[in-house]
Coordinates of C-alpha atoms in Angstrom, one line a residue:
E1026 CA 0.5 0.0 -0.2
T1027 CA 1.3 3.6 -1.1
G1028 CA 1.3 6.3 2.0
V1029 CA 3.4 8.8 4.0
H1030 CA 4.4 7.5 7.6
G1031 CA 3.9 9.6 10.7
G1032 CA 5.7 7.4 11.8
N1033 CA 5.8 5.9 15.9
A1034 CA 8.2 6.4 19.0
Q1035 CA 10.0 3.3 17.6
D1036 CA 10.2 4.2 13.9
L1037 CA 11.7 8.0 14.9
S1038 CA 14.4 6.7 16.9
M1039 CA 15.9 5.4 14.0
L1040 CA 15.4 8.5 11.7
K1041 CA 17.0 11.3 11.6
A1042 CA 16.5 14.6 13.0
P1043 CA 13.6 16.7 10.4
T1044 CA 14.6 19.6 8.0
T1045 CA 11.8 22.5 8.5
T1046 CA 10.8 24.6 6.2
T1047 CA 8.8 27.4 7.3
A1048 CA 6.2 29.7 5.5
E1049 CA 6.5 33.3 6.4
K1050 CA 4.1 35.1 7.9
K1051 CA 2.1 37.9 6.2
P1052 CA 2.4 40.6 7.3
A1053 CA -1.3 41.2 7.2
D1054 CA -3.1 37.3 7.4
P1055 CA -6.2 37.3 4.5
K1056 CA -7.9 35.0 6.4
A1057 CA -8.1 38.0 9.5
A1058 CA -9.7 39.8 7.0
T1059 CA -11.8 42.8 7.9
I1060 CA -14.4 44.4 5.6
K1061 CA -12.1 47.3 3.7
D1062 CA -10.9 44.7 1.7
E1063 CA -11.7 45.0 -1.9
E1064 CA -12.6 48.0 -1.5
E1065 CA -13.4 50.2 -5.0
E1066 CA -14.7 53.5 -6.1
S1067 CA -18.5 54.1 -5.5
E1068 CA -19.9 57.2 -5.2
F1069 CA -23.3 57.5 -3.4
K1070 CA -26.1 58.0 -6.0
P1071 CA -29.7 59.6 -4.6
G1072 CA -32.6 57.0 -5.5
S1073 CA -33.5 53.9 -4.1
Y1074 CA -31.4 51.2 -2.9
Q1075 CA -31.7 47.2 -3.0
I1076 CA -30.6 45.0 -0.7
Q1077 CA -30.3 41.2 -0.6
V1078 CA -28.7 39.1 2.0
H1079 CA -28.1 35.7 1.6
V1080 CA -27.9 33.2 4.6
I1081 CA -25.9 30.0 3.6
E1082 CA -25.3 28.3 7.0
A1083 CA -23.5 28.5 9.9
R1084 CA -21.0 26.7 12.2
D1085 CA -19.8 25.9 15.7
I1086 CA -23.0 27.5 17.4
K1087 CA -22.1 28.0 20.9
A1088 CA -25.5 26.6 22.6
D1089 CA -26.8 23.6 24.2
S1090 CA -28.4 22.1 21.3
P1091 CA -30.0 25.1 19.4
S1092 CA -32.7 25.7 17.6
P1093 CA -31.1 27.9 15.4
K1094 CA -32.2 31.3 13.1
V1095 CA -30.9 33.8 12.0
V1096 CA -32.8 37.6 12.0
V1097 CA -31.5 40.7 10.0
Q1098 CA -31.7 44.3 9.9
V1099 CA -31.0 46.3 7.6
M1100 CA -31.1 50.6 9.1
D1101 CA -34.6 50.9 10.8
E1102 CA -36.5 48.6 8.2
P1103 CA -38.5 45.8 9.8
K1104 CA -36.4 42.4 10.1
K1105 CA -36.7 39.4 7.9
S1106 CA -35.4 36.2 9.6
T1107 CA -34.4 32.4 7.7
P1108 CA -36.5 29.9 8.5
T1109 CA -35.5 27.8 11.9
V1110 CA -33.8 24.3 11.4
K1111 CA -33.9 21.9 14.6
K1112 CA -31.8 20.6 17.0
S1113 CA -28.8 21.8 14.5
F1114 CA -24.9 23.1 15.8
N1115 CA -23.5 23.2 11.8
P1116 CA -27.5 24.5 10.5
L1117 CA -28.2 24.9 6.4
W1118 CA -30.1 27.4 5.1
D1119 CA -29.8 28.5 1.5
H1120 CA -32.2 31.6 2.4
V1121 CA -32.7 34.5 0.4
L1122 CA -34.0 38.5 2.4
F1123 CA -34.6 41.2 0.4
W1124 CA -35.3 44.8 1.2
E1125 CA -35.8 48.1 -1.2
L1126 CA -35.4 51.1 0.3
K1127 CA -36.7 54.0 -0.9
N1128 CA -35.0 57.8 -1.3
V1129 CA -32.1 56.5 0.5
T1130 CA -30.5 60.0 2.0
L1131 CA -26.2 60.6 2.2
D1132 CA -26.5 61.0 6.1
Q1133 CA -28.8 57.1 6.0
F1134 CA -26.0 55.4 3.4
E1135 CA -23.1 56.2 5.6
Y1136 CA -24.7 55.6 8.7
G1137 CA -26.8 52.6 7.8
K1138 CA -26.0 49.5 9.4
I1139 CA -27.2 45.6 8.3
D1140 CA -27.1 43.4 11.9
I1141 CA -26.8 40.0 11.9
S1142 CA -27.6 38.1 14.9
L1143 CA -28.1 34.4 15.1
Y1144 CA -30.8 33.3 18.1
D1145 CA -31.7 29.4 19.2
T1146 CA -35.6 29.4 19.5
S1147 CA -35.0 25.7 21.2
S1148 CA -37.3 28.0 24.6
I1149 CA -40.0 29.9 24.7
R1150 CA -38.1 33.4 24.8
A1151 CA -35.8 32.9 21.8
D1152 CA -32.4 33.8 23.1
L1153 CA -29.9 35.7 21.4
I1154 CA -26.1 33.5 20.6
G1155 CA -24.1 36.5 18.9
S1156 CA -24.4 38.9 16.0
Y1157 CA -22.1 41.1 14.0
E1158 CA -22.7 44.3 12.4
L1159 CA -22.2 45.6 8.8
D1160 CA -21.8 49.1 7.1
I1161 CA -23.9 49.7 4.2
M1162 CA -21.7 52.2 2.9
Q1163 CA -18.5 49.5 3.0
V1164 CA -20.1 46.9 1.5
Y1165 CA -21.6 48.9 -1.0
T1166 CA -17.9 50.1 -1.9
R1167 CA -16.3 46.7 -2.9
K1168 CA -15.6 45.2 -5.7
N1169 CA -19.7 44.2 -7.5
H1170 CA -20.8 46.1 -4.5
E1171 CA -21.1 43.1 -2.7
L1172 CA -19.7 40.9 -0.3
Y1173 CA -19.4 37.1 -1.6
R1174 CA -19.9 33.6 0.6
T1175 CA -18.1 35.3 3.6
W1176 CA -17.6 33.9 7.4
V1177 CA -18.5 36.5 9.7
A1178 CA -18.0 35.6 12.9
L1179 CA -20.2 36.1 15.6
S1180 CA -20.3 38.0 19.8
D1181 CA -22.0 38.8 22.1
P1182 CA -22.7 42.6 22.1
E1183 CA -22.6 42.4 26.3
D1184 CA -19.2 40.6 26.3
E1185 CA -16.9 40.0 23.4
K1186 CA -14.6 38.7 25.7
E1187 CA -17.2 35.3 25.9
G1188 CA -15.0 35.0 22.5
V1189 CA -16.4 33.7 19.1
Q1190 CA -20.2 32.3 19.5
G1191 CA -20.7 30.4 15.9
M1192 CA -19.9 31.5 12.2
V1193 CA -22.4 32.4 9.5
R1194 CA -21.2 32.0 6.4
L1195 CA -24.0 34.8 4.2
S1196 CA -23.5 37.3 1.0
V1197 CA -24.3 40.5 0.8
L1198 CA -25.4 42.7 -2.4
V1199 CA -26.5 45.9 -1.2
L1200 CA -27.6 47.9 -5.5
G1201 CA -27.8 51.3 -6.3
P1202 CA -29.5 53.2 -9.4
G1203 CA -28.2 51.7 -12.2
D1204 CA -26.1 49.1 -10.6
V1205 CA -26.0 45.9 -12.6
P1206 CA -26.4 42.4 -10.4
P1207 CA -22.5 40.6 -11.0
T1208 CA -23.3 36.5 -12.0
H1209 CA -21.0 34.1 -10.4
E1210 CA -19.8 31.0 -12.0
E1211 CA -20.9 27.6 -10.4
K1212 CA -17.5 26.9 -9.9
E1213 CA -17.4 29.7 -7.4
E1214 CA -20.3 29.0 -5.5
T1215 CA -19.3 25.1 -5.5
A1216 CA -15.6 25.5 -4.8
D1217 CA -14.3 23.6 -1.7
E1218 CA -11.9 26.5 -0.7
E1219 CA -10.9 28.6 2.5
H1220 CA -13.2 32.4 2.4
P1221 CA -12.2 35.1 4.7
L1222 CA -13.7 34.8 8.6
L1223 CA -14.7 38.7 8.9
M1224 CA -14.1 39.4 12.9
P1225 CA -15.8 41.9 15.1
P1226 CA -13.4 45.0 16.0
R1227 CA -12.6 44.4 19.5
M1228 CA -12.5 40.6 19.1
K1229 CA -8.9 39.6 19.2
T1230 CA -7.2 36.0 17.3
E1231 CA -4.8 34.0 18.2
D1232 CA -1.4 33.0 16.2
G1233 CA -0.7 29.0 15.9
L1234 CA 1.4 27.7 14.0
M1235 CA 0.5 24.0 12.5
I1236 CA 3.2 21.2 12.3
L1237 CA 3.8 18.1 10.2
Q1238 CA 6.6 15.9 10.0
V1239 CA 6.9 13.2 6.5
H1240 CA 8.9 11.1 7.1
R1241 CA 8.7 8.5 4.8
A1242 CA 6.4 6.5 2.0
E1243 CA 6.9 3.2 0.8
N1244 CA 5.5 1.2 -2.3
L1245 CA 5.4 4.4 -5.2
P1246 CA 4.5 4.1 -8.4
K1247 CA 7.3 4.5 -11.2
V1248 CA 5.6 7.1 -13.1
D1249 CA 8.8 8.5 -15.3
S1250 CA 9.2 6.0 -18.3
L1251 CA 12.5 7.8 -19.5
L1252 CA 14.4 5.4 -17.3
E1253 CA 14.5 1.6 -18.3
G1254 CA 11.9 -0.3 -15.8
G1255 CA 10.8 3.9 -14.6
S1256 CA 11.6 5.9 -12.1
I1257 CA 10.0 8.6 -9.5
D1258 CA 11.7 11.5 -8.3
P1259 CA 9.0 12.3 -5.4
Y1260 CA 8.4 14.7 -3.0
F1261 CA 5.4 16.2 -1.3
E1262 CA 2.9 19.0 -1.3
V1263 CA 1.2 20.5 1.6
T1264 CA -1.0 23.1 0.8
F1265 CA -3.7 24.9 3.3
A1266 CA -4.9 28.7 3.6
N1267 CA -3.6 29.2 0.9
I1268 CA 0.1 28.0 1.8
T1269 CA 2.0 25.7 0.1
L1270 CA 4.4 24.1 1.3
R1271 CA 7.2 21.1 -0.2
T1272 CA 9.7 18.5 1.3
H1273 CA 12.9 18.0 -0.8
A1274 CA 13.0 15.4 -3.3
E1275 CA 14.3 12.1 -3.5
K1276 CA 16.3 10.8 -6.9
N1277 CA 14.9 7.8 -8.6
E1278 CA 13.4 6.5 -5.0
T1279 CA 9.8 4.3 -4.2
N1280 CA 10.9 4.0 -0.9
P1281 CA 11.5 7.5 0.0
L1282 CA 13.0 8.8 3.5
F1283 CA 11.6 12.3 3.8
C1284 CA 12.4 13.5 7.6
D1285 CA 10.9 17.0 6.4
Q1286 CA 9.4 19.2 9.1
L1287 CA 7.0 21.4 7.7
D1288 CA 6.0 24.6 9.7
I1289 CA 2.4 26.5 8.1
P1290 CA 1.3 30.0 9.9
V1291 CA -2.6 29.3 11.1
T1292 CA -4.4 32.3 12.7
L1293 CA -7.3 30.8 14.9
P1294 CA -10.3 30.9 15.1
T1295 CA -9.6 29.5 11.3
M1296 CA -12.7 28.5 8.4
A1297 CA -10.2 26.6 7.0
D1298 CA -10.0 23.0 7.1
R1299 CA -8.5 21.1 4.3
V1300 CA -5.1 20.0 4.0
V1301 CA -4.1 19.0 1.1
I1302 CA -1.1 16.7 0.6
R1303 CA -0.4 15.4 -2.4
L1304 CA 3.0 13.4 -3.8
M1305 CA 4.3 14.9 -6.8
D1306 CA 7.2 13.4 -9.7
K1307 CA 9.8 16.6 -9.7
D1308 CA 10.8 16.5 -13.6
T1309 CA 13.7 18.4 -14.8
L1310 CA 12.6 18.9 -18.2
N1311 CA 8.4 19.5 -18.2
A1312 CA 6.3 20.6 -15.1
D1313 CA 6.8 18.3 -12.6
D1314 CA 3.6 15.6 -11.8
L1315 CA 0.9 15.0 -9.7
V1316 CA 1.3 10.9 -8.4
A1317 CA -1.3 10.8 -6.3
S1318 CA -3.0 12.9 -3.3
T1319 CA -4.7 12.6 0.1
F1320 CA -6.1 15.2 3.1
L1321 CA -6.6 15.8 6.7
N1322 CA -8.8 17.6 8.5
F1323 CA -7.1 20.6 10.4
S1324 CA -10.4 20.0 12.8
E1325 CA -9.4 16.8 13.9
L1326 CA -5.5 17.9 14.3
P1327 CA -4.6 17.3 18.2
L1328 CA -4.2 20.9 20.2
L1329 CA -3.4 22.3 23.4
V1330 CA -5.5 25.4 24.9
D1331 CA -4.3 26.5 28.1
G1332 CA -2.6 22.6 28.8
Q1333 CA -6.1 21.1 28.2
D1334 CA -6.3 19.0 24.7
V1335 CA -9.3 19.8 23.0
K1336 CA -10.7 18.2 19.4
R1337 CA -11.2 21.3 17.8
P1338 CA -9.7 24.9 18.9
P1339 CA -11.6 27.7 20.4
P1340 CA -11.3 30.7 19.8
G1341 CA -7.9 32.8 22.3
G1342 CA -5.8 31.5 24.1
G1343 CA -3.0 30.0 24.7
Y1344 CA -2.5 27.2 21.3
Q1345 CA 0.4 24.8 21.6
L1346 CA 1.3 21.7 19.3
P1347 CA 0.8 18.8 22.0
E1348 CA 4.3 16.7 22.9
K1349 CA 2.5 13.8 21.5
A1350 CA 1.3 14.9 17.8
L1351 CA -1.0 12.3 15.5
T1352 CA 1.1 9.9 13.7
R1353 CA -0.8 8.1 10.9
W1354 CA 0.1 6.6 8.1
L1355 CA -1.8 8.3 5.2
P1356 CA -3.0 6.6 2.0
L1357 CA -2.6 7.9 -0.9
Y1358 CA -4.8 7.8 -4.1

């Protein structure tokens, strides 16, 4: 069986110390985004405005067996809501809400807000779980006048120290006089990629580090036919949150020993989850070939938070790599 080995204590005692490759931390992490990203020149035009809020889904709701719904208020207009999803921590709505605003003034445009609130309706009185506030003007000045398929982190407006109470994924579109709605290709809507997570202004993020050690692989196929009997010059390529790192390549080896450590910086909380691992064949004259691949889920990797083992990292405070990292063979396909 083809695979990459994470090793165990006995295996690792026979291996040399890993060579470490670390991705550079960007000055402003694009996944701890602000609403000011991707701004473009857009002047206010007097007249009527249309606002569309597409509530797609929520994730990691901090409540006991919630039955969630999202309530949206635009300026002082009547509130509108999604249907309630019974007993779900990760509900899917795919529900669109519309507002038609007549004779909008410059003052209303500059100071108008869109309030996104998540409620738990499992009790007689619906309880507020968390909320996020958007500026209409700042959505309008973005590319295409929209916030597209973006995760927003919800906080308790009375106590943001409690941290993220859940995440809601949504699109917001603001159209003024003469504006044309944008179109999106189907692959944009279904692409399994990380989208920015918008954080409340006063809520802090935490810098972490995902460490992946690649020790060895076995029974790799000989994919290059230039040499008699075939050959492969293998290396591994790991991608997470738009960051890609690579191990070194081994020359003509079907059972290579790598002992490489890849350090990828992570801003927590993050909506990125898939860690893609590709086996590549290095080619001198042509582009390197993809041989096989597999993946891990970031949410399932072991982490320590304030010295305690947790399954999924909550926002804020004390992220450390566990002393005993998760080790395993991974089949490649």
